[in-house]
């Protein structure tokens, strides 16, 4: 992991996030020196999904009403089937994601989280990986889907599945350390 001391990272999630896809980046990025906040729709706790059943709750640090992309250097979007499906109908969540992208800040998305990238229109002409079941969704949105563990395209870091998230965290920390990314028009 790259040293990202002093950087601030938001993890946007709600109930039904895949447990490891929130907890592993949360812990790894904190170990690398970042201040990491879990941002959600409501205060309190959100409950994860751990493979085949409900997992552990995770405390919410800030609600979307309290958070702004201006306060952070990067964004992480955990997957799971439930979490991104619930978030992609929430206007505030979509605006939050779009604000990071518009500001040229790194965005990381795991597994099913590219659904959120599709919803905000940032997949077109980008190299992306995702869980295989949403490959067609990515391609229909104009993304160039790759069957790779991790794909990076101009500050956008995507991971195929929640297996070993170390390569995803490594690439994301590298992108965070590099800072803002000028992006060519899609």
GROMACS .gro file of C-alpha atoms in nm:
model
  186
    1UNK     CA    1   0.000   0.000   0.000
    2UNK     CA    2   0.112   0.352  -0.076
    3UNK     CA    3   0.141   0.604   0.206
    4UNK     CA    4  -0.165   0.829   0.184
    5UNK     CA    5  -0.127   1.001   0.519
    6UNK     CA    6  -0.337   1.314   0.535
    7UNK     CA    7  -0.576   1.206   0.259
    8UNK     CA    8  -0.949   1.179   0.327
    9UNK     CA    9  -1.160   0.904   0.172
   10UNK     CA   10  -1.538   0.854   0.173
   11UNK     CA   11  -1.695   0.509   0.148
   12UNK     CA   12  -2.054   0.544   0.028
   13UNK     CA   13  -2.276   0.254   0.133
   14UNK     CA   14  -2.612   0.155   0.273
   15UNK     CA   15  -2.769  -0.165   0.404
   16UNK     CA   16  -2.673  -0.476   0.210
   17UNK     CA   17  -2.314  -0.384   0.123
   18UNK     CA   18  -2.090  -0.688   0.082
   19UNK     CA   19  -1.911  -0.708   0.418
   20UNK     CA   20  -1.554  -0.749   0.292
   21UNK     CA   21  -1.600  -0.486   0.020
   22UNK     CA   22  -1.652  -0.217   0.281
   23UNK     CA   23  -1.438  -0.346   0.568
   24UNK     CA   24  -1.123  -0.438   0.373
   25UNK     CA   25  -1.083  -0.098   0.198
   26UNK     CA   26  -1.181   0.080   0.521
   27UNK     CA   27  -0.907  -0.097   0.717
   28UNK     CA   28  -0.641  -0.099   0.444
   29UNK     CA   29  -0.681   0.271   0.362
   30UNK     CA   30  -0.670   0.361   0.731
   31UNK     CA   31  -0.354   0.150   0.770
   32UNK     CA   32  -0.204   0.347   0.479
   33UNK     CA   33  -0.266   0.670   0.672
   34UNK     CA   34  -0.595   0.798   0.529
   35UNK     CA   35  -0.884   0.932   0.731
   36UNK     CA   36  -1.179   0.724   0.610
   37UNK     CA   37  -1.549   0.796   0.670
   38UNK     CA   38  -1.845   0.571   0.603
   39UNK     CA   39  -2.111   0.791   0.443
   40UNK     CA   40  -2.471   0.672   0.417
   41UNK     CA   41  -2.830   0.783   0.371
   42UNK     CA   42  -2.913   0.787   0.743
   43UNK     CA   43  -2.719   0.811   1.070
   44UNK     CA   44  -2.651   0.516   1.300
   45UNK     CA   45  -2.538   0.187   1.153
   46UNK     CA   46  -2.569   0.002   0.825
   47UNK     CA   47  -2.581  -0.375   0.809
   48UNK     CA   48  -2.363  -0.572   0.573
   49UNK     CA   49  -2.429  -0.887   0.373
   50UNK     CA   50  -2.169  -1.156   0.437
   51UNK     CA   51  -2.175  -1.405   0.148
   52UNK     CA   52  -2.510  -1.578   0.213
   53UNK     CA   53  -2.666  -1.396   0.508
   54UNK     CA   54  -2.676  -1.066   0.692
   55UNK     CA   55  -2.340  -0.967   0.833
   56UNK     CA   56  -2.216  -0.720   1.091
   57UNK     CA   57  -2.330  -0.362   1.132
   58UNK     CA   58  -2.083  -0.082   1.057
   59UNK     CA   59  -2.115   0.264   1.212
   60UNK     CA   60  -2.201   0.554   0.981
   61UNK     CA   61  -1.962   0.848   1.025
   62UNK     CA   62  -2.160   1.100   0.817
   63UNK     CA   63  -2.488   1.116   0.632
   64UNK     CA   64  -2.506   1.237   0.273
   65UNK     CA   65  -2.660   1.558   0.411
   66UNK     CA   66  -2.343   1.614   0.618
   67UNK     CA   67  -2.087   1.511   0.356
   68UNK     CA   68  -1.955   1.681   0.044
   69UNK     CA   69  -1.713   1.558  -0.223
   70UNK     CA   70  -1.518   1.878  -0.148
   71UNK     CA   71  -1.427   1.728   0.193
   72UNK     CA   72  -1.258   1.420   0.045
   73UNK     CA   73  -0.976   1.316  -0.186
   74UNK     CA   74  -1.137   0.992  -0.311
   75UNK     CA   75  -1.450   0.778  -0.305
   76UNK     CA   76  -1.497   0.401  -0.257
   77UNK     CA   77  -1.816   0.224  -0.366
   78UNK     CA   78  -1.856  -0.125  -0.215
   79UNK     CA   79  -2.078  -0.368  -0.399
   80UNK     CA   80  -2.302  -0.649  -0.296
   81UNK     CA   81  -2.626  -0.682  -0.489
   82UNK     CA   82  -2.847  -0.492  -0.245
   83UNK     CA   83  -2.632  -0.187  -0.162
   84UNK     CA   84  -2.576  -0.039  -0.512
   85UNK     CA   85  -2.931  -0.124  -0.617
   86UNK     CA   86  -3.068   0.079  -0.325
   87UNK     CA   87  -2.824   0.367  -0.380
   88UNK     CA   88  -2.881   0.403  -0.755
   89UNK     CA   89  -3.233   0.539  -0.697
   90UNK     CA   90  -3.116   0.798  -0.443
   91UNK     CA   91  -3.057   1.138  -0.605
   92UNK     CA   92  -2.826   1.258  -0.325
   93UNK     CA   93  -2.608   0.947  -0.357
   94UNK     CA   94  -2.580   0.987  -0.735
   95UNK     CA   95  -2.494   1.356  -0.702
   96UNK     CA   96  -2.227   1.271  -0.443
   97UNK     CA   97  -2.063   1.020  -0.681
   98UNK     CA   98  -2.088   1.255  -0.980
   99UNK     CA   99  -1.926   1.537  -0.777
  100UNK     CA  100  -1.615   1.324  -0.717
  101UNK     CA  101  -1.590   1.237  -1.086
  102UNK     CA  102  -1.645   1.597  -1.200
  103UNK     CA  103  -1.370   1.712  -0.962
  104UNK     CA  104  -1.130   1.455  -1.118
  105UNK     CA  105  -1.091   1.268  -0.789
  106UNK     CA  106  -1.023   0.893  -0.777
  107UNK     CA  107  -1.328   0.667  -0.757
  108UNK     CA  108  -1.310   0.297  -0.670
  109UNK     CA  109  -1.597   0.053  -0.736
  110UNK     CA  110  -1.612  -0.315  -0.642
  111UNK     CA  111  -1.822  -0.603  -0.777
  112UNK     CA  112  -2.180  -0.474  -0.839
  113UNK     CA  113  -2.092  -0.109  -0.759
  114UNK     CA  114  -2.034  -0.023  -1.128
  115UNK     CA  115  -2.416  -0.010  -1.143
  116UNK     CA  116  -2.370   0.326  -0.969
  117UNK     CA  117  -2.110   0.435  -1.224
  118UNK     CA  118  -2.355   0.344  -1.502
  119UNK     CA  119  -2.631   0.541  -1.333
  120UNK     CA  120  -2.423   0.862  -1.322
  121UNK     CA  121  -2.300   0.821  -1.679
  122UNK     CA  122  -1.926   0.776  -1.623
  123UNK     CA  123  -1.881   0.429  -1.773
  124UNK     CA  124  -1.898   0.522  -2.143
  125UNK     CA  125  -1.569   0.456  -2.325
  126UNK     CA  126  -1.391   0.359  -2.001
  127UNK     CA  127  -1.211   0.034  -1.924
  128UNK     CA  128  -1.402  -0.135  -1.642
  129UNK     CA  129  -1.433  -0.466  -1.465
  130UNK     CA  130  -1.719  -0.582  -1.244
  131UNK     CA  131  -1.890  -0.891  -1.118
  132UNK     CA  132  -1.961  -1.102  -1.427
  133UNK     CA  133  -2.339  -1.082  -1.388
  134UNK     CA  134  -2.340  -0.709  -1.471
  135UNK     CA  135  -2.097  -0.734  -1.763
  136UNK     CA  136  -2.382  -0.675  -2.011
  137UNK     CA  137  -2.502  -0.372  -1.812
  138UNK     CA  138  -2.152  -0.221  -1.831
  139UNK     CA  139  -2.123  -0.292  -2.203
  140UNK     CA  140  -2.474  -0.157  -2.276
  141UNK     CA  141  -2.369   0.166  -2.101
  142UNK     CA  142  -2.073   0.195  -2.337
  143UNK     CA  143  -1.808   0.063  -2.100
  144UNK     CA  144  -1.521  -0.152  -2.224
  145UNK     CA  145  -1.561  -0.447  -1.986
  146UNK     CA  146  -1.252  -0.653  -1.904
  147UNK     CA  147  -1.231  -0.988  -1.729
  148UNK     CA  148  -0.952  -0.873  -1.498
  149UNK     CA  149  -0.907  -0.870  -1.122
  150UNK     CA  150  -0.859  -0.491  -1.114
  151UNK     CA  151  -0.882  -0.230  -1.391
  152UNK     CA  152  -0.766   0.132  -1.368
  153UNK     CA  153  -0.869   0.400  -1.616
  154UNK     CA  154  -0.781   0.765  -1.545
  155UNK     CA  155  -0.850   0.756  -1.172
  156UNK     CA  156  -1.134   0.503  -1.195
  157UNK     CA  157  -1.041   0.178  -1.018
  158UNK     CA  158  -1.275  -0.119  -1.051
  159UNK     CA  159  -1.254  -0.468  -0.903
  160UNK     CA  160  -1.423  -0.780  -1.037
  161UNK     CA  161  -1.528  -0.947  -0.713
  162UNK     CA  162  -1.475  -0.950  -0.339
  163UNK     CA  163  -1.207  -1.222  -0.342
  164UNK     CA  164  -0.865  -1.077  -0.267
  165UNK     CA  165  -0.917  -0.702  -0.236
  166UNK     CA  166  -0.548  -0.627  -0.176
  167UNK     CA  167  -0.478  -0.550  -0.546
  168UNK     CA  168  -0.778  -0.314  -0.554
  169UNK     CA  169  -0.666  -0.135  -0.237
  170UNK     CA  170  -0.310  -0.111  -0.371
  171UNK     CA  171  -0.420   0.048  -0.700
  172UNK     CA  172  -0.665   0.278  -0.525
  173UNK     CA  173  -0.401   0.400  -0.279
  174UNK     CA  174  -0.171   0.468  -0.575
  175UNK     CA  175  -0.442   0.674  -0.747
  176UNK     CA  176  -0.516   0.862  -0.423
  177UNK     CA  177  -0.147   0.941  -0.378
  178UNK     CA  178  -0.128   1.071  -0.736
  179UNK     CA  179  -0.425   1.302  -0.668
  180UNK     CA  180  -0.659   1.456  -0.922
  181UNK     CA  181  -0.671   1.302  -1.267
  182UNK     CA  182  -0.726   1.498  -1.583
  183UNK     CA  183  -0.965   1.294  -1.790
  184UNK     CA  184  -1.007   1.294  -2.161
  185UNK     CA  185  -1.361   1.337  -2.282
  186UNK     CA  186  -1.546   1.013  -2.322
   0.00000   0.00000   0.00000
